[in-house]
């Protein structure tokens, strides 16, 4: 197993060295069965991390990339849900399998959490397949065999999301925990979380604040007690999809996750047509249309940003977070797209001259609640920069893709592959040697300068 790079040699001098360091990070985090999200702080597999990691791995080895997705899919529940954490044998993470209470619910021999994360998998699989097909030979054969074999599982995953989380006709997916959004403590969820009143729980000792010494970068203990109460509410009903709407104290229509789902349905439809299940494509494209329309309908005419909705109160959720740019992922409305890009490049976002790099922070840089060092409440996330750029490129917007690529590579040259970055200073924060940060670095670098 390769060792993580020596931090005494930072910063990185050139792009070739950046690529070498990124590959070393992924190799050092590779347990063979899974690439853990990060050393020490995140020693397991996270669902949407794994999808991005697989895409990055495919720049080095298509075979290893497909094995990563295979390991994740093997943890799929009978219902079709893909859990947000697949636990490794590495101890010391909280909440662990015992706190989740999922024994007997997940597949035999698998230890997992009981919630999901954004369904970026089909989008990343399509990218891997395109890379493998272009390479030809063994890579193309492996991608063909893998996709034909696993397509039913990915379709079951999308069907579960539509049935269990989006079957009410709103064109929006419901989440029962902020962790399901992937943007755990975003200001998006302050209102819904404020109405979560924890009952009697077992005491807990966090491990994240033992490993990230600057506690201001992490959610508070009060926030964490709410997170754990929601886990207990789900465990109490054995994660039963039919019972959850009647018991959960947190229920949000997640606009960003819904946009990812819309785009992923289009990608899965393409794969279904190419790899032997063309009869599934019309259903997938109908789901894509339904959720694309649902996302578009959330946009606030005043701000130009998309909004989540609190299911329990019926209220729109308005803080200006990067989730407001959900239509950049999925919309077919050119006027809406133009408005979104105008806001995205304006003074509240990437056009703020105070930024270290013109990249989107997780909340507006002029938002009064901005916390530039705290997780999803202000920092810049490299993985989101790449994902949004990828979505823009799919639309043919090469100019903006290139602009985001240049800024992102400049940000990463500091060399730590941080989980997230302070927007005004460029300081890496959170966990270092983060796998999905290294993965998207490889994605940027695999792209030819003028290709």
Coordinates of C-alpha atoms in Angstrom, one line a residue:
X1 CA 0.0 0.0 0.0
X2 CA 1.4 3.4 -1.0
X3 CA 2.0 6.0 1.7
X4 CA 0.3 9.4 1.9
X5 CA 2.6 12.2 0.7
X6 CA 5.0 13.9 3.0
X7 CA 3.5 17.2 4.0
X8 CA 7.0 18.7 4.5
X9 CA 7.2 19.0 0.7
X10 CA 4.1 21.1 0.2
X11 CA 3.1 23.1 -1.7
X12 CA 3.0 21.2 -5.0
X13 CA 5.2 22.5 -7.8
X14 CA 3.4 21.4 -10.9
X15 CA 0.4 19.4 -12.3
X16 CA 2.4 16.2 -12.7
X17 CA 3.3 16.2 -9.1
X18 CA -0.4 17.0 -8.2
X19 CA -1.4 13.9 -10.1
X20 CA 1.2 11.8 -8.4
X21 CA 0.2 13.0 -4.9
X22 CA -3.5 12.4 -5.7
X23 CA -2.8 8.8 -6.8
X24 CA -0.8 8.2 -3.6
X25 CA -3.7 9.5 -1.5
X26 CA -6.1 7.0 -3.1
X27 CA -3.6 4.2 -2.8
X28 CA -3.0 4.9 0.9
X29 CA -6.7 5.0 1.6
X30 CA -7.3 1.7 -0.3
X31 CA -8.2 -1.3 1.9
X32 CA -8.4 -3.5 -1.2
X33 CA -12.2 -3.9 -0.8
X34 CA -12.9 -0.2 -0.5
X35 CA -11.2 3.2 -0.7
X36 CA -12.0 4.7 2.7
X37 CA -13.3 8.3 2.6
X38 CA -10.3 9.6 4.5
X39 CA -7.7 8.3 7.0
X40 CA -8.6 8.4 10.7
X41 CA -11.8 10.6 10.5
X42 CA -13.7 8.6 7.9
X43 CA -12.4 5.0 7.8
X44 CA -15.3 3.5 5.9
X45 CA -17.1 3.8 2.5
X46 CA -19.6 6.6 2.0
X47 CA -22.1 6.1 -0.8
X48 CA -21.7 9.3 -2.8
X49 CA -18.0 9.6 -2.0
X50 CA -17.5 6.1 -3.5
X51 CA -19.1 7.1 -6.7
X52 CA -16.8 10.1 -7.1
X53 CA -13.8 8.0 -6.0
X54 CA -14.6 5.4 -8.6
X55 CA -14.6 8.0 -11.3
X56 CA -11.2 9.2 -10.2
X57 CA -9.9 5.7 -9.9
X58 CA -10.9 5.0 -13.5
X59 CA -8.2 7.5 -14.6
X60 CA -5.7 5.0 -13.1
X61 CA -7.5 1.6 -13.4
X62 CA -11.0 1.0 -14.8
X63 CA -10.9 -2.5 -13.2
X64 CA -10.3 -1.0 -9.7
X65 CA -13.0 1.7 -10.3
X66 CA -15.6 -0.9 -11.1
X67 CA -14.6 -3.0 -8.1
X68 CA -15.3 0.0 -5.9
X69 CA -18.9 0.4 -7.3
X70 CA -19.4 -3.4 -7.0
X71 CA -18.5 -3.4 -3.3
X72 CA -21.0 -0.6 -2.7
X73 CA -23.8 -2.2 -4.7
X74 CA -23.3 -5.5 -2.7
X75 CA -24.5 -3.5 0.4
X76 CA -27.8 -2.7 -1.3
X77 CA -30.8 -3.5 0.9
X78 CA -33.6 -5.8 -0.4
X79 CA -35.8 -2.7 -0.7
X80 CA -33.4 -1.3 -3.3
X81 CA -31.8 1.3 -1.0
X82 CA -28.1 1.9 -1.1
X83 CA -26.9 2.8 2.4
X84 CA -24.9 5.9 3.0
X85 CA -22.2 4.1 4.9
X86 CA -20.7 0.6 4.4
X87 CA -18.6 -0.1 7.4
X88 CA -15.1 -1.5 7.2
X89 CA -13.4 -3.5 10.0
X90 CA -11.6 -0.3 11.1
X91 CA -12.8 0.6 14.6
X92 CA -13.2 4.0 16.2
X93 CA -16.0 5.7 14.2
X94 CA -19.2 7.0 15.7
X95 CA -22.0 6.4 15.2
X96 CA -21.1 2.8 14.6
X97 CA -23.1 -0.2 13.6
X98 CA -24.5 -0.8 17.1
X99 CA -25.8 2.8 17.3
X100 CA -27.5 2.4 13.9
X101 CA -29.3 -0.8 14.9
X102 CA -29.3 -2.1 11.3
X103 CA -28.2 -5.7 12.0
X104 CA -30.6 -8.0 10.2
X105 CA -31.8 -5.2 7.9
X106 CA -28.8 -5.0 5.7
X107 CA -27.6 -7.9 3.6
X108 CA -26.0 -10.8 5.4
X109 CA -22.3 -10.1 6.1
X110 CA -22.7 -6.4 5.4
X111 CA -22.6 -3.7 8.1
X112 CA -24.2 -0.5 7.0
X113 CA -26.1 2.6 8.1
X114 CA -29.8 2.8 7.6
X115 CA -30.1 6.0 5.4
X116 CA -29.1 6.9 1.9
X117 CA -27.2 9.7 0.1
X118 CA -27.5 11.5 -3.3
X119 CA -27.7 9.1 -6.2
X120 CA -24.7 10.3 -8.3
X121 CA -23.8 6.7 -9.1
X122 CA -25.3 6.3 -12.5
X123 CA -23.8 9.6 -13.6
X124 CA -20.3 8.5 -12.5
X125 CA -20.8 5.0 -14.0
X126 CA -21.7 6.5 -17.3
X127 CA -18.5 8.6 -17.1
X128 CA -16.4 5.5 -16.3
X129 CA -18.0 3.6 -19.2
X130 CA -17.3 6.4 -21.6
X131 CA -13.6 6.4 -20.5
X132 CA -13.4 2.6 -20.7
X133 CA -15.0 2.5 -24.1
X134 CA -12.7 5.1 -25.5
X135 CA -9.7 3.1 -24.2
X136 CA -11.0 -0.1 -25.8
X137 CA -9.5 -3.5 -25.1
X138 CA -9.8 -5.0 -21.6
X139 CA -11.2 -1.8 -20.1
X140 CA -14.1 -1.7 -22.6
X141 CA -14.8 -5.4 -22.0
X142 CA -14.8 -5.0 -18.2
X143 CA -17.1 -2.0 -18.3
X144 CA -19.5 -3.7 -20.7
X145 CA -19.7 -6.8 -18.5
X146 CA -20.0 -4.8 -15.3
X147 CA -22.7 -2.6 -16.6
X148 CA -24.8 -5.4 -18.0
X149 CA -24.5 -7.3 -14.7
X150 CA -25.3 -4.5 -12.3
X151 CA -27.9 -2.4 -14.3
X152 CA -30.8 -4.1 -12.5
X153 CA -29.3 -3.1 -9.1
X154 CA -28.9 0.6 -10.1
X155 CA -32.4 0.6 -11.5
X156 CA -33.8 -0.9 -8.3
X157 CA -32.0 1.9 -6.4
X158 CA -33.7 4.6 -8.6
X159 CA -37.0 2.8 -8.2
X160 CA -36.7 2.8 -4.4
X161 CA -36.0 6.5 -4.4
X162 CA -39.0 7.2 -6.6
X163 CA -41.3 4.9 -4.5
X164 CA -40.1 5.5 -0.9
X165 CA -39.0 9.1 -1.2
X166 CA -40.6 10.7 -4.2
X167 CA -43.9 9.0 -4.9
X168 CA -46.2 12.0 -3.9
X169 CA -46.1 13.7 -7.3
X170 CA -44.1 16.7 -6.1
X171 CA -41.1 15.8 -8.3
X172 CA -38.9 16.1 -5.1
X173 CA -37.2 13.5 -2.9
X174 CA -37.8 13.5 0.8
X175 CA -35.0 13.1 3.2
X176 CA -35.4 12.1 6.9
X177 CA -31.9 13.2 8.0
X178 CA -29.6 16.0 6.9
X179 CA -26.9 13.3 6.5
X180 CA -28.9 12.0 3.5
X181 CA -28.4 15.2 1.6
X182 CA -24.6 14.9 1.9
X183 CA -24.6 18.5 3.2
X184 CA -25.1 17.5 6.8
X185 CA -25.2 20.8 8.8
X186 CA -26.0 23.2 6.0
X187 CA -28.1 26.3 7.0
X188 CA -30.7 24.7 4.7
X189 CA -31.7 22.5 7.6
X190 CA -31.6 24.9 10.5
X191 CA -35.4 25.4 10.6
X192 CA -36.3 21.7 10.3
X193 CA -33.6 20.8 12.9
X194 CA -34.8 23.4 15.3
X195 CA -38.1 21.5 15.6
X196 CA -36.3 18.2 16.4
X197 CA -36.6 17.7 20.2
X198 CA -34.5 14.7 21.3
X199 CA -36.0 12.3 23.7
X200 CA -34.3 9.8 26.0
X201 CA -31.2 8.4 24.3
X202 CA -28.1 6.4 25.3
X203 CA -25.2 8.8 26.1
X204 CA -22.7 9.2 23.3
X205 CA -19.0 10.1 22.8
X206 CA -18.1 11.6 19.4
X207 CA -15.0 10.7 17.6
X208 CA -14.9 13.4 15.0
X209 CA -14.0 16.1 17.5
X210 CA -11.2 14.0 18.8
X211 CA -9.6 13.9 15.4
X212 CA -10.4 17.4 14.1
X213 CA -8.9 19.5 16.9
X214 CA -10.5 22.8 15.8
X215 CA -14.0 22.0 17.0
X216 CA -15.4 25.2 15.2
X217 CA -15.0 23.2 12.0
X218 CA -17.5 20.6 13.1
X219 CA -21.2 20.5 14.1
X220 CA -21.9 21.3 17.7
X221 CA -22.9 18.7 20.4
X222 CA -26.4 20.1 20.3
X223 CA -26.7 19.5 16.6
X224 CA -25.2 16.0 17.1
X225 CA -27.9 15.1 19.6
X226 CA -30.5 15.9 17.1
X227 CA -28.7 13.8 14.5
X228 CA -28.7 10.8 16.8
X229 CA -32.3 11.2 17.8
X230 CA -33.3 10.9 14.2
X231 CA -31.2 7.8 13.9
X232 CA -33.0 6.4 16.9
X233 CA -36.4 7.3 15.5
X234 CA -35.6 5.3 12.3
X235 CA -34.2 2.4 14.2
X236 CA -37.3 2.2 16.4
X237 CA -39.4 1.4 13.4
X238 CA -36.7 -0.8 11.8
X239 CA -36.2 1.7 9.0
X240 CA -39.6 0.7 7.6
X241 CA -40.3 3.0 4.6
X242 CA -44.0 3.0 5.2
X243 CA -43.7 3.9 8.8
X244 CA -41.1 6.6 8.5
X245 CA -43.4 9.4 7.3
X246 CA -45.5 8.9 10.5
X247 CA -42.7 9.1 13.0
X248 CA -39.9 11.3 11.7
X249 CA -39.3 14.7 13.3
X250 CA -37.3 15.8 10.3
X251 CA -38.8 15.6 6.8
X252 CA -37.4 17.8 4.0
X253 CA -37.9 17.9 0.2
X254 CA -34.3 18.1 -0.9
X255 CA -34.0 20.1 -4.1
X256 CA -30.3 19.4 -4.7
X257 CA -30.7 15.6 -4.3
X258 CA -33.8 15.8 -6.5
X259 CA -31.8 17.5 -9.3
X260 CA -29.0 14.8 -9.0
X261 CA -31.7 12.2 -9.3
X262 CA -33.2 13.8 -12.4
X263 CA -29.8 13.9 -14.1
X264 CA -28.9 10.4 -13.0
X265 CA -32.1 9.0 -14.4
X266 CA -31.1 10.4 -17.8
X267 CA -27.7 8.8 -17.5
X268 CA -29.1 5.5 -16.4
X269 CA -31.5 5.5 -19.3
X270 CA -28.6 5.9 -21.7
X271 CA -26.8 3.0 -20.0
X272 CA -30.0 0.9 -20.2
X273 CA -30.3 1.5 -23.9
X274 CA -26.6 0.6 -24.5
X275 CA -26.3 -2.4 -22.3
X276 CA -29.3 -4.6 -22.8
X277 CA -32.3 -3.1 -20.9
X278 CA -33.8 -0.7 -23.4
X279 CA -37.3 -1.3 -22.1
X280 CA -36.4 0.5 -18.9
X281 CA -35.3 3.7 -20.6
X282 CA -38.8 5.3 -21.0
X283 CA -39.6 4.9 -17.3
X284 CA -36.2 6.4 -16.3
X285 CA -36.7 9.3 -18.7
X286 CA -40.2 9.9 -17.3
X287 CA -38.7 10.1 -13.8
X288 CA -36.0 12.5 -15.1
X289 CA -38.7 14.8 -16.5
X290 CA -40.9 14.6 -13.4
X291 CA -38.0 15.6 -11.0
X292 CA -36.5 18.1 -13.4
X293 CA -39.9 19.9 -13.4
X294 CA -40.1 19.5 -9.6
X295 CA -36.8 21.2 -9.2
X296 CA -37.6 24.0 -11.6
X297 CA -40.9 24.7 -9.7
X298 CA -39.0 25.5 -6.5
X299 CA -37.1 28.5 -7.8
X300 CA -37.6 31.8 -5.9
X301 CA -38.4 34.4 -8.5
X302 CA -36.8 37.1 -6.4
X303 CA -33.4 35.4 -5.7
X304 CA -33.2 33.0 -8.7
X305 CA -32.3 30.2 -6.3
X306 CA -34.0 26.8 -5.9
X307 CA -35.4 26.0 -2.5
X308 CA -36.0 23.0 -0.3
X309 CA -39.4 22.6 1.4
X310 CA -40.1 21.5 5.0
X311 CA -42.7 18.7 4.7
X312 CA -44.0 19.1 8.2
X313 CA -44.7 22.8 8.1
X314 CA -45.1 23.2 4.3
X315 CA -42.7 26.2 4.4
X316 CA -40.1 26.9 1.7
X317 CA -36.5 26.9 3.0
X318 CA -34.7 30.0 1.9
X319 CA -31.1 30.4 3.1
X320 CA -28.8 31.0 0.2
X321 CA -26.8 27.8 -0.1
X322 CA -25.2 26.1 -3.0
X323 CA -28.2 23.8 -3.1
X324 CA -29.9 26.8 -4.7
X325 CA -28.1 26.0 -7.9
X326 CA -29.8 22.6 -8.3
X327 CA -31.2 23.7 -11.7
X328 CA -27.6 23.9 -13.1
X329 CA -27.7 20.1 -12.7
X330 CA -31.0 19.3 -14.3
X331 CA -33.0 22.1 -15.9
X332 CA -33.9 22.2 -19.6
X333 CA -35.3 25.8 -19.2
X334 CA -32.7 28.1 -20.9
X335 CA -34.1 31.2 -19.3
X336 CA -33.8 29.6 -15.9
X337 CA -30.3 28.4 -16.7
X338 CA -29.2 31.9 -17.7
X339 CA -30.6 33.4 -14.5
X340 CA -28.9 30.8 -12.4
X341 CA -25.5 31.4 -14.1
X342 CA -25.9 35.1 -13.6
X343 CA -26.4 34.6 -9.9
X344 CA -23.6 32.0 -9.7
X345 CA -21.1 34.4 -11.2
X346 CA -22.4 37.4 -9.3
X347 CA -21.0 39.2 -6.2
X348 CA -22.7 36.9 -3.7
X349 CA -21.1 33.8 -5.2
X350 CA -18.1 33.2 -7.4
X351 CA -17.9 36.9 -8.4
X352 CA -17.0 38.0 -4.9
X353 CA -13.5 39.6 -5.2
X354 CA -12.6 38.6 -1.7
X355 CA -12.5 34.9 -2.6
X356 CA -9.1 33.2 -2.7
X357 CA -10.3 31.4 -5.9
X358 CA -13.5 32.1 -7.9
X359 CA -15.2 28.9 -6.7
X360 CA -18.6 28.5 -5.1
X361 CA -18.8 28.5 -1.3
X362 CA -21.3 26.2 0.4
X363 CA -23.3 29.3 1.4
X364 CA -23.4 32.7 -0.2
X365 CA -20.3 34.7 0.8
X366 CA -22.6 37.6 1.8
X367 CA -25.0 35.5 3.9
X368 CA -25.2 36.8 7.4
X369 CA -25.0 33.3 8.8
X370 CA -21.8 32.5 6.8
X371 CA -19.3 30.4 8.8
X372 CA -16.3 30.1 6.5
X373 CA -14.6 27.4 8.5
X374 CA -17.5 25.2 9.5
X375 CA -18.3 22.2 7.3
X376 CA -21.3 23.0 5.0
X377 CA -21.9 26.4 6.4
X378 CA -19.4 28.3 4.3
X379 CA -16.3 26.4 3.1
X380 CA -15.6 25.5 -0.6
X381 CA -15.9 21.8 -1.4
X382 CA -13.6 20.6 -4.3
X383 CA -15.9 17.7 -5.1
X384 CA -18.8 20.1 -5.7
X385 CA -16.7 22.3 -7.9
X386 CA -16.0 19.4 -10.2
X387 CA -19.5 18.0 -10.2
X388 CA -21.1 21.3 -11.1
X389 CA -18.5 21.9 -13.8
X390 CA -19.2 18.4 -15.2
X391 CA -22.9 19.2 -15.4
X392 CA -22.2 22.5 -17.2
X393 CA -19.9 20.7 -19.6
X394 CA -22.6 18.1 -20.4
X395 CA -24.6 21.1 -21.6
X396 CA -21.7 22.1 -23.9
X397 CA -20.6 25.0 -21.7
X398 CA -16.9 24.5 -22.2
X399 CA -15.9 28.0 -21.3
X400 CA -17.3 27.8 -17.8
X401 CA -16.0 24.3 -17.4
X402 CA -12.5 25.5 -18.2
X403 CA -12.8 28.5 -15.8
X404 CA -13.8 26.2 -12.9
X405 CA -11.0 23.7 -13.8
X406 CA -8.3 26.4 -13.8
X407 CA -9.5 27.8 -10.4
X408 CA -9.9 24.3 -8.9
X409 CA -6.5 23.1 -9.9
X410 CA -5.0 26.3 -8.5
X411 CA -6.8 25.7 -5.2
X412 CA -5.6 22.1 -4.9
X413 CA -1.9 23.0 -5.5
X414 CA -1.5 23.7 -1.8
X415 CA -1.2 19.9 -1.6
X416 CA -3.2 18.6 1.3
X417 CA -6.3 17.4 -0.5
X418 CA -8.5 18.9 2.2
X419 CA -12.1 17.9 2.7
X420 CA -13.1 21.5 2.3
X421 CA -11.4 24.9 2.1
X422 CA -11.8 28.3 3.7
X423 CA -13.2 30.5 0.9
X424 CA -11.2 33.7 1.5
X425 CA -7.8 32.3 2.5
X426 CA -7.8 29.0 0.6
X427 CA -6.8 27.1 3.8
X428 CA -7.5 23.4 3.7
X429 CA -9.9 22.3 6.5
X430 CA -11.5 19.2 7.9
X431 CA -9.9 15.9 7.1
X432 CA -6.7 15.9 5.0
X433 CA -5.9 13.4 2.3
X434 CA -9.6 13.2 1.5
X435 CA -10.3 10.5 -1.1
X436 CA -12.9 12.3 -3.2
X437 CA -10.8 15.4 -3.3
X438 CA -7.9 13.4 -4.7
X439 CA -10.3 11.7 -7.1
X440 CA -11.6 14.9 -8.6
X441 CA -8.1 16.2 -8.9
X442 CA -7.4 13.2 -11.1
X443 CA -10.6 13.9 -13.1
X444 CA -9.4 17.5 -13.7
X445 CA -6.0 16.3 -14.7
X446 CA -7.3 13.5 -17.0
X447 CA -9.0 16.2 -19.1
X448 CA -6.6 17.5 -21.8
X449 CA -5.9 21.2 -21.7
X450 CA -7.7 21.9 -24.9
X451 CA -9.9 18.8 -25.3

